[in-house]
Coordinates of C-alpha atoms and ligand atoms in Angstrom, one line a residue:
M1129 CA -32.2 15.0 22.3
I1130 CA -35.2 12.8 23.0
D1131 CA -36.4 11.6 26.3
L1132 CA -37.6 8.1 27.3
T1133 CA -41.2 8.6 26.3
E1134 CA -40.0 9.6 22.9
F1135 CA -37.5 6.9 22.7
R1136 CA -40.4 4.3 23.1
I1137 CA -42.3 6.0 20.4
Q1138 CA -39.3 6.0 18.1
A1139 CA -38.1 2.6 18.9
N1140 CA -41.6 1.1 18.2
E1141 CA -41.7 2.9 14.9
M1142 CA -38.2 1.7 14.0
V1143 CA -38.9 -1.9 14.8
D1144 CA -42.2 -1.7 12.6
W1145 CA -39.8 -0.2 9.9
M1146 CA -37.4 -3.0 10.3
V1147 CA -40.2 -5.6 9.9
H1148 CA -41.4 -3.8 6.8
Y1149 CA -38.0 -3.5 5.4
Y1150 CA -37.5 -7.3 5.7
E1151 CA -41.0 -7.9 4.2
N1152 CA -40.2 -5.9 1.2
I1153 CA -36.4 -6.4 0.9
E1154 CA -36.7 -8.1 -2.5
S1155 CA -38.1 -4.9 -3.9
F1156 CA -35.1 -2.8 -3.2
P1157 CA -32.2 -2.9 -5.8
V1158 CA -29.6 -5.1 -4.4
K1159 CA -26.9 -2.5 -5.1
P1160 CA -27.8 1.2 -5.7
D1161 CA -27.1 2.6 -9.2
I1162 CA -25.7 5.9 -8.0
P1163 CA -22.5 7.8 -8.9
P1164 CA -19.8 8.3 -6.4
G1165 CA -20.3 11.5 -4.4
E1166 CA -24.1 11.4 -4.8
I1167 CA -25.0 10.8 -1.1
L1168 CA -22.1 13.1 0.2
S1169 CA -23.7 15.9 -1.9
R1170 CA -27.1 15.4 -0.2
L1171 CA -25.5 15.7 3.4
P1172 CA -25.1 19.1 4.9
A1173 CA -21.4 20.3 4.9
A1174 CA -21.5 21.3 8.6
P1175 CA -23.2 19.8 11.7
P1176 CA -26.4 21.1 13.2
S1177 CA -25.9 23.4 15.9
A1178 CA -29.3 22.9 17.5
G1179 CA -30.6 19.3 18.0
E1180 CA -33.0 18.1 15.4
S1181 CA -36.1 15.9 15.9
M1182 CA -35.9 12.1 15.5
D1183 CA -38.7 12.2 12.9
D1184 CA -36.6 14.5 10.8
I1185 CA -33.6 12.3 11.4
F1186 CA -35.4 9.1 10.6
R1187 CA -37.1 10.6 7.5
D1188 CA -33.7 11.6 6.1
F1189 CA -32.3 8.1 6.9
K1190 CA -35.1 6.8 4.6
N1191 CA -34.9 9.3 1.9
T1192 CA -31.1 10.0 1.8
I1193 CA -29.3 6.9 3.2
L1194 CA -31.3 3.9 2.3
P1195 CA -31.2 4.7 -1.4
G1196 CA -27.3 4.7 -1.2
M1197 CA -27.2 1.3 0.6
T1198 CA -26.3 -2.2 -0.8
H1199 CA -28.8 -4.6 0.5
W1200 CA -26.7 -7.4 1.9
Q1201 CA -29.8 -9.1 3.3
N1202 CA -31.6 -9.3 -0.1
P1203 CA -31.8 -13.0 -0.9
S1204 CA -30.5 -12.1 -4.4
F1205 CA -27.1 -10.9 -3.0
F1206 CA -24.7 -13.3 -4.3
A1207 CA -21.5 -11.4 -4.4
Y1208 CA -18.2 -11.8 -2.5
F1209 CA -19.0 -13.9 0.5
P1210 CA -22.1 -13.0 2.4
A1211 CA -22.4 -11.0 5.6
N1212 CA -25.6 -12.7 6.6
S1213 CA -27.8 -11.8 9.5
S1214 CA -30.9 -13.3 10.9
Y1215 CA -34.0 -12.2 12.9
P1216 CA -32.6 -13.5 16.3
S1217 CA -29.2 -11.9 15.8
V1218 CA -30.8 -8.5 14.9
L1219 CA -32.8 -8.8 18.3
A1220 CA -29.6 -9.5 20.1
E1221 CA -27.8 -6.6 18.5
M1222 CA -30.6 -4.4 19.7
L1223 CA -30.3 -5.6 23.3
T1224 CA -26.4 -5.2 23.0
A1225 CA -26.9 -1.6 21.8
A1226 CA -29.3 -1.0 24.7
L1227 CA -26.8 -2.4 27.3
G1228 CA -24.0 -0.5 25.8
A1229 CA -21.6 -2.6 27.7
Q1230 CA -17.8 -2.5 27.2
C1231 CA -16.5 -5.9 27.8
M1232 CA -12.8 -5.5 28.1
V1233 CA -12.4 -7.7 31.2
W1234 CA -14.4 -10.0 33.4
E1235 CA -15.1 -7.4 36.0
T1236 CA -16.6 -4.9 33.5
S1237 CA -19.4 -7.4 32.5
P1238 CA -19.0 -10.9 34.0
A1239 CA -22.0 -12.4 32.0
A1240 CA -20.5 -11.2 28.9
A1241 CA -17.1 -12.9 29.5
E1242 CA -18.8 -16.0 30.7
L1243 CA -21.2 -16.3 27.8
E1244 CA -18.2 -15.7 25.4
E1245 CA -16.5 -18.6 27.0
R1246 CA -19.5 -20.9 26.8
M1247 CA -20.3 -19.9 23.1
M1248 CA -16.7 -20.6 22.1
Q1249 CA -17.1 -24.0 23.7
W1250 CA -20.4 -24.6 21.9
L1251 CA -18.8 -23.5 18.5
R1252 CA -15.8 -25.8 19.1
Q1253 CA -18.2 -28.7 19.7
M1254 CA -20.5 -27.8 16.7
L1255 CA -17.4 -27.6 14.3
G1256 CA -15.7 -30.7 15.7
L1257 CA -12.4 -28.8 16.6
P1258 CA -10.1 -30.3 19.2
S1259 CA -11.6 -30.3 22.7
S1260 CA -8.4 -28.9 24.3
W1261 CA -8.6 -25.7 22.1
E1262 CA -9.8 -22.4 23.5
G1263 CA -11.6 -19.7 21.6
V1264 CA -12.3 -15.9 21.7
I1265 CA -14.4 -13.7 19.6
Q1266 CA -12.4 -11.2 17.5
D1267 CA -14.0 -8.5 15.3
T1268 CA -12.9 -9.9 11.9
A1269 CA -10.7 -12.7 10.3
S1270 CA -8.3 -10.1 9.5
T1271 CA -7.7 -9.3 13.1
S1272 CA -7.6 -13.0 14.0
T1273 CA -4.9 -13.8 11.4
L1274 CA -2.9 -10.8 12.6
T1275 CA -3.2 -12.1 16.2
A1276 CA -2.0 -15.7 15.0
I1277 CA 1.0 -14.2 13.2
L1278 CA 1.9 -12.1 16.2
T1279 CA 1.6 -14.9 18.6
A1280 CA 3.8 -17.1 16.2
R1281 CA 6.4 -14.4 16.1
E1282 CA 6.5 -14.0 19.8
K1283 CA 6.5 -17.6 20.6
Y1284 CA 9.4 -18.2 18.2
T1285 CA 11.4 -15.4 19.7
G1286 CA 10.7 -16.5 23.3
F1287 CA 8.4 -13.5 23.8
S1288 CA 11.3 -11.1 23.4
S1289 CA 10.4 -9.3 20.2
N1290 CA 7.6 -7.5 21.9
K1291 CA 10.1 -6.2 24.6
Q1292 CA 13.1 -5.5 22.4
G1293 CA 11.6 -4.9 19.0
L1294 CA 12.5 -6.6 15.6
S1295 CA 16.0 -5.4 15.1
G1296 CA 18.5 -8.1 15.0
L1297 CA 15.8 -10.9 14.5
P1298 CA 16.2 -13.5 11.6
V1299 CA 14.2 -12.9 8.3
F1300 CA 10.9 -14.5 8.9
R1301 CA 8.8 -16.2 6.3
I1302 CA 5.2 -16.7 6.0
Y1303 CA 3.8 -19.1 3.4
G1304 CA 0.3 -19.3 1.7
S1305 CA -0.8 -19.7 -1.9
T1306 CA -1.6 -17.0 -4.5
E1307 CA -5.2 -17.8 -3.5
T1308 CA -4.7 -16.9 0.2
H1309 CA -6.8 -14.0 1.2
S1310 CA -5.3 -10.4 1.2
S1311 CA -5.8 -10.1 4.9
I1312 CA -2.8 -12.4 5.4
E1313 CA -0.4 -10.3 3.4
K1314 CA -1.7 -7.2 5.3
A1315 CA -1.2 -9.1 8.6
V1316 CA 2.5 -9.8 7.3
K1317 CA 3.0 -6.2 6.6
I1318 CA 1.5 -4.9 10.0
A1319 CA 3.5 -7.7 12.2
G1320 CA 6.9 -6.1 11.0
I1321 CA 7.7 -9.1 8.9
G1322 CA 7.6 -7.3 5.6
Q1323 CA 5.4 -8.0 2.8
E1324 CA 8.2 -9.3 0.7
N1325 CA 8.5 -12.2 3.3
F1326 CA 5.1 -13.4 2.3
V1327 CA 5.8 -16.4 0.2
K1328 CA 2.9 -16.9 -2.3
I1329 CA 3.1 -20.6 -3.6
K1330 CA 1.4 -21.4 -7.0
P1331 CA -1.5 -23.6 -6.1
D1332 CA -2.3 -27.0 -7.6
D1333 CA -4.8 -27.5 -10.5
H1334 CA -7.8 -27.2 -7.9
L1335 CA -6.3 -23.9 -6.7
R1336 CA -5.3 -25.6 -3.4
L1337 CA -2.0 -24.9 -1.6
D1338 CA 0.4 -27.3 -3.0
P1339 CA 2.2 -29.2 -0.1
A1340 CA 5.0 -30.4 -2.0
K1341 CA 5.7 -26.9 -3.4
L1342 CA 5.4 -25.6 0.2
S1343 CA 8.1 -28.2 1.4
Q1344 CA 10.4 -27.0 -1.4
A1345 CA 9.9 -23.2 -0.7
I1346 CA 10.6 -23.9 3.0
E1347 CA 13.8 -25.9 2.3
A1348 CA 14.9 -23.2 -0.2
D1349 CA 14.5 -20.6 2.5
R1350 CA 16.4 -22.4 5.2
K1351 CA 19.2 -22.9 2.8
T1352 CA 19.5 -19.2 2.3
G1353 CA 19.4 -18.5 6.0
K1354 CA 15.8 -17.3 6.4
T1355 CA 13.5 -18.5 9.1
P1356 CA 10.2 -20.1 8.2
L1357 CA 7.6 -18.9 10.8
A1358 CA 4.0 -19.7 9.7
V1359 CA 1.8 -21.2 7.1
I1360 CA -1.5 -20.0 6.4
A1361 CA -3.8 -22.9 5.1
T1362 CA -7.3 -21.7 3.8
L1363 CA -10.5 -23.6 4.0
G1364 CA -12.6 -22.0 1.3
T1365 CA -10.5 -19.5 -0.6
T1366 CA -12.1 -16.3 -1.5
G1367 CA -11.9 -16.8 -5.2
T1368 CA -13.3 -20.3 -5.7
T1369 CA -13.9 -21.7 -2.2
A1370 CA -10.8 -24.2 -2.8
I1371 CA -10.1 -26.3 0.4
D1372 CA -6.5 -26.6 1.3
D1373 CA -5.4 -30.0 2.6
I1374 CA -4.8 -29.5 6.4
E1375 CA -3.4 -32.9 7.0
A1376 CA -0.7 -32.7 4.3
I1377 CA 0.2 -29.2 5.1
G1378 CA 0.1 -30.0 8.8
N1379 CA 2.7 -32.7 8.2
V1380 CA 5.0 -30.1 6.4
C1381 CA 4.5 -27.7 9.4
Q1382 CA 5.1 -30.3 12.0
E1383 CA 8.4 -31.6 10.2
H1384 CA 9.7 -27.9 10.1
H1385 CA 8.2 -26.8 13.4
I1386 CA 6.2 -24.0 11.8
W1387 CA 3.0 -22.3 13.2
L1388 CA -0.2 -23.4 11.2
H1389 CA -2.9 -21.0 11.0
V1390 CA -6.1 -22.1 9.3
D1391 CA -8.3 -19.5 7.7
A1392 CA -11.7 -20.9 7.3
A1393 CA -13.5 -17.4 7.3
L1394 CA -16.4 -18.7 5.2
A1395 CA -16.2 -22.5 5.0
G1396 CA -15.8 -23.1 8.9
T1397 CA -19.6 -22.9 8.9
A1398 CA -19.9 -26.0 6.6
L1399 CA -18.2 -28.0 9.3
L1400 CA -21.5 -27.9 11.1
L1401 CA -22.3 -30.7 8.6
P1402 CA -20.6 -34.1 9.5
E1403 CA -20.3 -34.6 5.8
F1404 CA -17.9 -31.8 5.4
R1405 CA -15.7 -32.7 8.5
W1406 CA -13.2 -34.2 6.0
M1407 CA -12.2 -30.6 5.4
I1408 CA -10.4 -30.7 9.0
R1409 CA -8.8 -34.1 8.8
G1410 CA -5.4 -33.4 10.5
I1411 CA -6.6 -30.2 12.3
E1412 CA -5.0 -31.3 15.5
R1413 CA -1.7 -30.3 13.7
A1414 CA -2.8 -26.7 13.4
D1415 CA -1.9 -24.0 15.9
S1416 CA -4.8 -21.6 15.2
F1417 CA -8.1 -21.5 13.4
V1418 CA -10.6 -18.7 12.4
F1419 CA -14.0 -18.8 11.0
N1420 CA -16.5 -16.1 10.8
P1421 CA -20.1 -16.6 12.1
H1422 CA -20.7 -13.1 10.4
K1423 CA -20.1 -14.6 7.1
W1424 CA -22.4 -17.6 6.8
M1425 CA -23.8 -18.5 10.3
F1426 CA -26.5 -15.9 10.5
T1427 CA -25.0 -13.7 12.9
N1428 CA -24.6 -9.9 12.3
F1429 CA -21.3 -8.4 11.3
D1430 CA -19.0 -8.4 13.3
C1431 CA -18.2 -11.7 15.0
S1432 CA -15.1 -13.7 14.2
A1433 CA -14.4 -16.9 16.1
Y1434 CA -10.7 -17.5 16.8
F1435 CA -9.4 -20.8 18.2
I1436 CA -5.9 -21.6 19.5
R1437 CA -4.2 -24.5 20.7
D1438 CA -1.9 -23.0 23.1
K1439 CA -3.8 -20.3 24.9
E1440 CA -0.8 -19.3 27.2
S1441 CA 1.3 -18.1 24.1
L1442 CA -1.6 -15.9 23.1
I1443 CA -2.0 -14.3 26.3
C1444 CA 1.8 -13.9 26.9
T1445 CA 1.8 -11.9 23.5
F1446 CA -1.0 -9.7 24.2
E1447 CA -1.3 -9.1 28.0
I1448 CA -0.3 -5.7 29.7
L1449 CA -1.3 -4.6 33.1
P1450 CA -1.6 -0.9 34.0
E1451 CA -2.7 -0.1 37.5
Y1452 CA -6.1 1.0 36.4
L1453 CA -7.0 -2.6 35.0
K1454 CA -5.8 -4.6 38.0
T1455 CA -8.5 -6.7 39.3
K1456 CA -8.9 -9.2 42.2
T1457 CA -10.2 -11.8 39.8
R1458 CA -7.2 -11.9 37.5
G1459 CA -6.0 -15.4 36.9
K1460 CA -9.4 -16.8 38.0
V1461 CA -11.5 -15.8 35.0
N1462 CA -10.9 -15.0 31.2
D1463 CA -10.0 -11.3 30.8
Y1464 CA -10.4 -11.3 27.0
R1465 CA -8.6 -8.0 26.6
D1466 CA -5.4 -10.2 26.8
W1467 CA -6.6 -12.4 24.1
G1468 CA -6.1 -9.9 21.3
I1469 CA -5.4 -6.4 20.0
P1470 CA -8.1 -3.9 21.3
L1471 CA -8.6 -3.2 24.9
G1472 CA -12.3 -2.2 24.4
R1473 CA -14.5 -5.1 23.3
R1474 CA -18.2 -5.2 22.2
F1475 CA -20.6 -7.8 23.7
R1476 CA -20.7 -10.0 20.7
A1477 CA -21.5 -13.4 22.4
L1478 CA -25.1 -12.5 22.8
K1479 CA -25.9 -12.6 19.2
L1480 CA -24.2 -15.9 19.0
W1481 CA -26.3 -17.1 21.9
F1482 CA -29.5 -15.9 20.3
V1483 CA -28.7 -17.4 16.9
I1484 CA -27.5 -20.8 18.2
R1485 CA -30.4 -21.2 20.5
S1486 CA -33.0 -19.9 18.2
Y1487 CA -32.1 -22.1 15.1
G1488 CA -30.6 -25.1 17.2
V1489 CA -27.8 -26.9 15.7
E1490 CA -30.1 -28.9 13.5
G1491 CA -31.9 -25.6 12.1
L1492 CA -28.3 -24.1 11.3
Q1493 CA -27.3 -27.4 9.6
A1494 CA -30.6 -27.4 7.6
T1495 CA -30.0 -24.0 6.3
V1496 CA -26.4 -24.4 5.4
R1497 CA -27.2 -27.7 3.7
R1498 CA -30.0 -26.2 1.7
H1499 CA -27.6 -23.4 0.5
I1500 CA -25.2 -26.1 -0.7
T1501 CA -27.9 -28.0 -2.5
I1502 CA -29.1 -24.8 -4.3
A1503 CA -25.5 -24.1 -5.4
R1504 CA -25.2 -27.7 -6.6
W1505 CA -28.2 -27.3 -8.8
L1506 CA -26.7 -24.1 -10.2
E1507 CA -23.4 -26.0 -11.0
E1508 CA -25.4 -28.6 -12.9
Q1509 CA -27.0 -26.0 -15.1
V1510 CA -23.8 -24.4 -15.9
I1511 CA -22.3 -27.8 -16.8
Q1512 CA -25.3 -28.8 -18.9
N1513 CA -25.4 -25.4 -20.8
P1514 CA -22.9 -25.6 -23.8
A1515 CA -22.7 -21.8 -23.7
F1516 CA -21.5 -21.7 -20.2
E1517 CA -18.2 -23.0 -18.6
L1518 CA -17.8 -24.0 -15.0
M1519 CA -14.5 -22.3 -14.2
A1520 CA -13.5 -24.4 -10.8
P1521 CA -14.9 -27.2 -9.1
R1522 CA -17.6 -26.3 -6.5
T1523 CA -17.1 -27.7 -3.1
L1524 CA -19.5 -25.6 -1.1
N1525 CA -21.8 -22.7 -2.0
T1526 CA -19.7 -20.8 -4.6
V1527 CA -20.2 -21.4 -8.3
C1528 CA -17.6 -19.9 -10.6
F1529 CA -18.5 -19.8 -14.3
R1530 CA -18.2 -17.7 -17.4
Y1531 CA -20.3 -17.2 -20.5
H1532 CA -18.4 -18.9 -23.2
P1533 CA -20.2 -19.2 -26.7
V1534 CA -18.4 -21.9 -28.8
E1535 CA -17.7 -19.5 -31.6
I1536 CA -15.6 -17.1 -29.3
K1537 CA -12.0 -18.4 -28.9
D1538 CA -10.2 -15.1 -28.1
A1539 CA -9.3 -14.8 -24.4
A1540 CA -9.5 -11.1 -24.2
T1541 CA -13.0 -11.1 -25.9
L1542 CA -14.2 -13.5 -23.5
D1543 CA -12.9 -11.5 -20.5
R1544 CA -14.7 -8.3 -21.9
L1545 CA -18.1 -10.3 -22.6
N1546 CA -18.1 -11.6 -19.2
E1547 CA -17.1 -8.2 -17.4
T1548 CA -19.9 -6.6 -19.5
L1549 CA -22.4 -9.4 -18.6
M1550 CA -21.7 -9.0 -14.9
L1551 CA -21.9 -5.2 -14.9
H1552 CA -25.2 -5.4 -16.7
L1553 CA -26.6 -7.9 -14.2
N1554 CA -25.5 -5.8 -11.2
K1555 CA -26.8 -2.6 -12.7
S1556 CA -30.2 -4.0 -13.1
G1557 CA -30.5 -4.1 -9.2
E1558 CA -32.0 -7.6 -9.5
M1559 CA -29.0 -9.4 -8.1
L1560 CA -25.4 -8.8 -7.1
L1561 CA -22.6 -10.9 -8.3
S1562 CA -18.7 -10.5 -8.1
H1563 CA -15.9 -11.8 -9.9
T1564 CA -12.3 -13.4 -9.7
R1565 CA -9.8 -14.6 -12.1
V1566 CA -9.2 -18.3 -12.7
G1567 CA -6.2 -19.2 -14.6
G1568 CA -6.0 -15.6 -15.6
A1569 CA -9.5 -15.7 -17.1
Y1570 CA -12.4 -13.3 -15.8
T1571 CA -14.6 -15.5 -13.8
I1572 CA -18.1 -14.7 -12.4
R1573 CA -18.8 -15.9 -8.9
L1574 CA -22.2 -16.7 -7.5
V1575 CA -22.4 -17.4 -3.8
V1576 CA -25.5 -19.0 -2.3
G1577 CA -25.4 -18.0 1.3
Q1578 CA -27.8 -15.3 2.1
T1579 CA -29.9 -16.3 5.1
Y1580 CA -33.3 -16.1 3.3
V1581 CA -32.2 -17.4 -0.1
E1582 CA -34.6 -20.0 -1.7
S1583 CA -34.2 -22.0 -4.9
R1584 CA -36.5 -19.4 -6.6
H1585 CA -34.0 -16.8 -6.3
V1586 CA -31.2 -18.7 -7.9
E1587 CA -33.5 -20.1 -10.6
E1588 CA -34.4 -16.5 -11.3
A1589 CA -30.9 -15.4 -11.3
W1590 CA -29.8 -18.2 -13.7
K1591 CA -32.6 -17.3 -16.1
R1592 CA -31.5 -13.7 -16.0
I1593 CA -27.9 -14.5 -16.5
K1594 CA -28.7 -16.5 -19.6
D1595 CA -31.1 -14.0 -21.0
T1596 CA -28.7 -11.2 -20.5
A1597 CA -25.8 -12.9 -22.0
T1598 CA -27.7 -13.8 -25.2
A1599 CA -28.8 -10.1 -25.2
I1600 CA -25.3 -8.8 -25.0
E1601 CA -23.9 -11.2 -27.5
L1602 CA -26.6 -10.3 -30.0
K1603 CA -26.0 -6.5 -29.5
N1604 CA -22.4 -7.1 -30.1
S1605 CA -22.5 -9.4 -33.2
Ligands
PLP898 C1 -10.8 -16.6 3.1 C2 -10.9 -15.2 3.9 N1 -10.2 -15.0 4.7 C3 -10.3 -13.8 5.4 C4 -11.1 -12.7 5.1 C5 -11.3 -11.4 5.7 O1 -12.5 -11.5 6.5 P1 -12.7 -10.3 7.5 O2 -13.5 -9.2 6.7 O3 -13.6 -10.8 8.6 O4 -11.5 -9.6 8.0 C6 -12.1 -13.1 4.0 C7 -13.1 -12.2 3.5 O5 -14.0 -12.3 2.7 C8 -11.9 -14.3 3.3 O6 -12.8 -14.5 2.3

């Protein structure tokens, strides 16, 4: 155990280390090249019986843990979707940890509840969402979507399924496309609706949910006595960042009185830019919306912004009032424990406040715009290079491509070549990419979204991709 004097010494040392880490982040391999079990084998099998010095613990962090970390804040992290962060966000997280507050109800931290209320209003304005909507911070988009599906289920059953259980209820159906994120299918499982009742509709040529096919699926279900409950539209699918047509899908939902949830986990951040507001044309027809500031808005994981049209139905779904949580302020303030699944809540609004104030809306816009401009540059390089193929249209910051030398015609060979290419690049530690399948074909994704990424990082990555592709092909020929 350390005392406050030692805490000061260690805290200063760790802040210095953090600065050094960020200064040198490009020198760390983006992903460690270590076998499974390597770190585990270096950790003692049993806990220490006597306390150890912080110097020893910190030394082991640097020697044992750090070499096994993937460096998500390295500007050459281009995989998945980013979980980016920023200096103001890290500072806020330090203060949040120091306060150690559990923000379950207004009474347990009034400022946390009221800052959360204000931050959600700021975000709503910043993204151009309807002014009557209300928002709450959840841990992840997965939780937000589960919250939406549970609320849809409760609202449909007149809030009786929470009380009486699911037996005797109709067979509910939830709709998305084959490109919809796996967290939706998971939510359908957890919500007691049954994985088989998640209807995955084949997307259109641009990998968007097809409103006509959606309509047909709903009508077919109705004819067989099933009950369409909710549609999940995606702004920015995980594979290719395709943008579903909210207006057209909203019309179908309105016609059939179905809940519309919009999953904008990554792409919601692009709504900061007026030139991308077309993505939410028709949003007033949606019932709920989620985007993750912890993906592309420079706010440390976790921070998921969930918005809802009808706040009362959300609260009716989740509220529960044991004696020990009764307060005199109930009904006059927002008790966010009633706005989602967990009782205990972290103070997540603080990092949003720090980030939004430190960048300003214009600073956030400039950074996101820069990322999109860099992604556009890369897309042009891919298009212009006859040995590469653009696999899906780029809308925002995800570029999907594969290496496709003209002489190779065989699909399986191309898949193998591209998988080998990506594995080589990732193993180098110089960058991290991930993949998807487009029309069944192995496709490499490069997402430009890390906070500190500059043109030079993507230029360097592109050169390395081309050189490695040529080297692999020569070796194989
Ligand atoms: C479109 C989309 N929705 C939902 C999620 C799940 O996000 P979370 O990790 O916050 O649950 C992701 C994750 O990448 C995603 O890409």
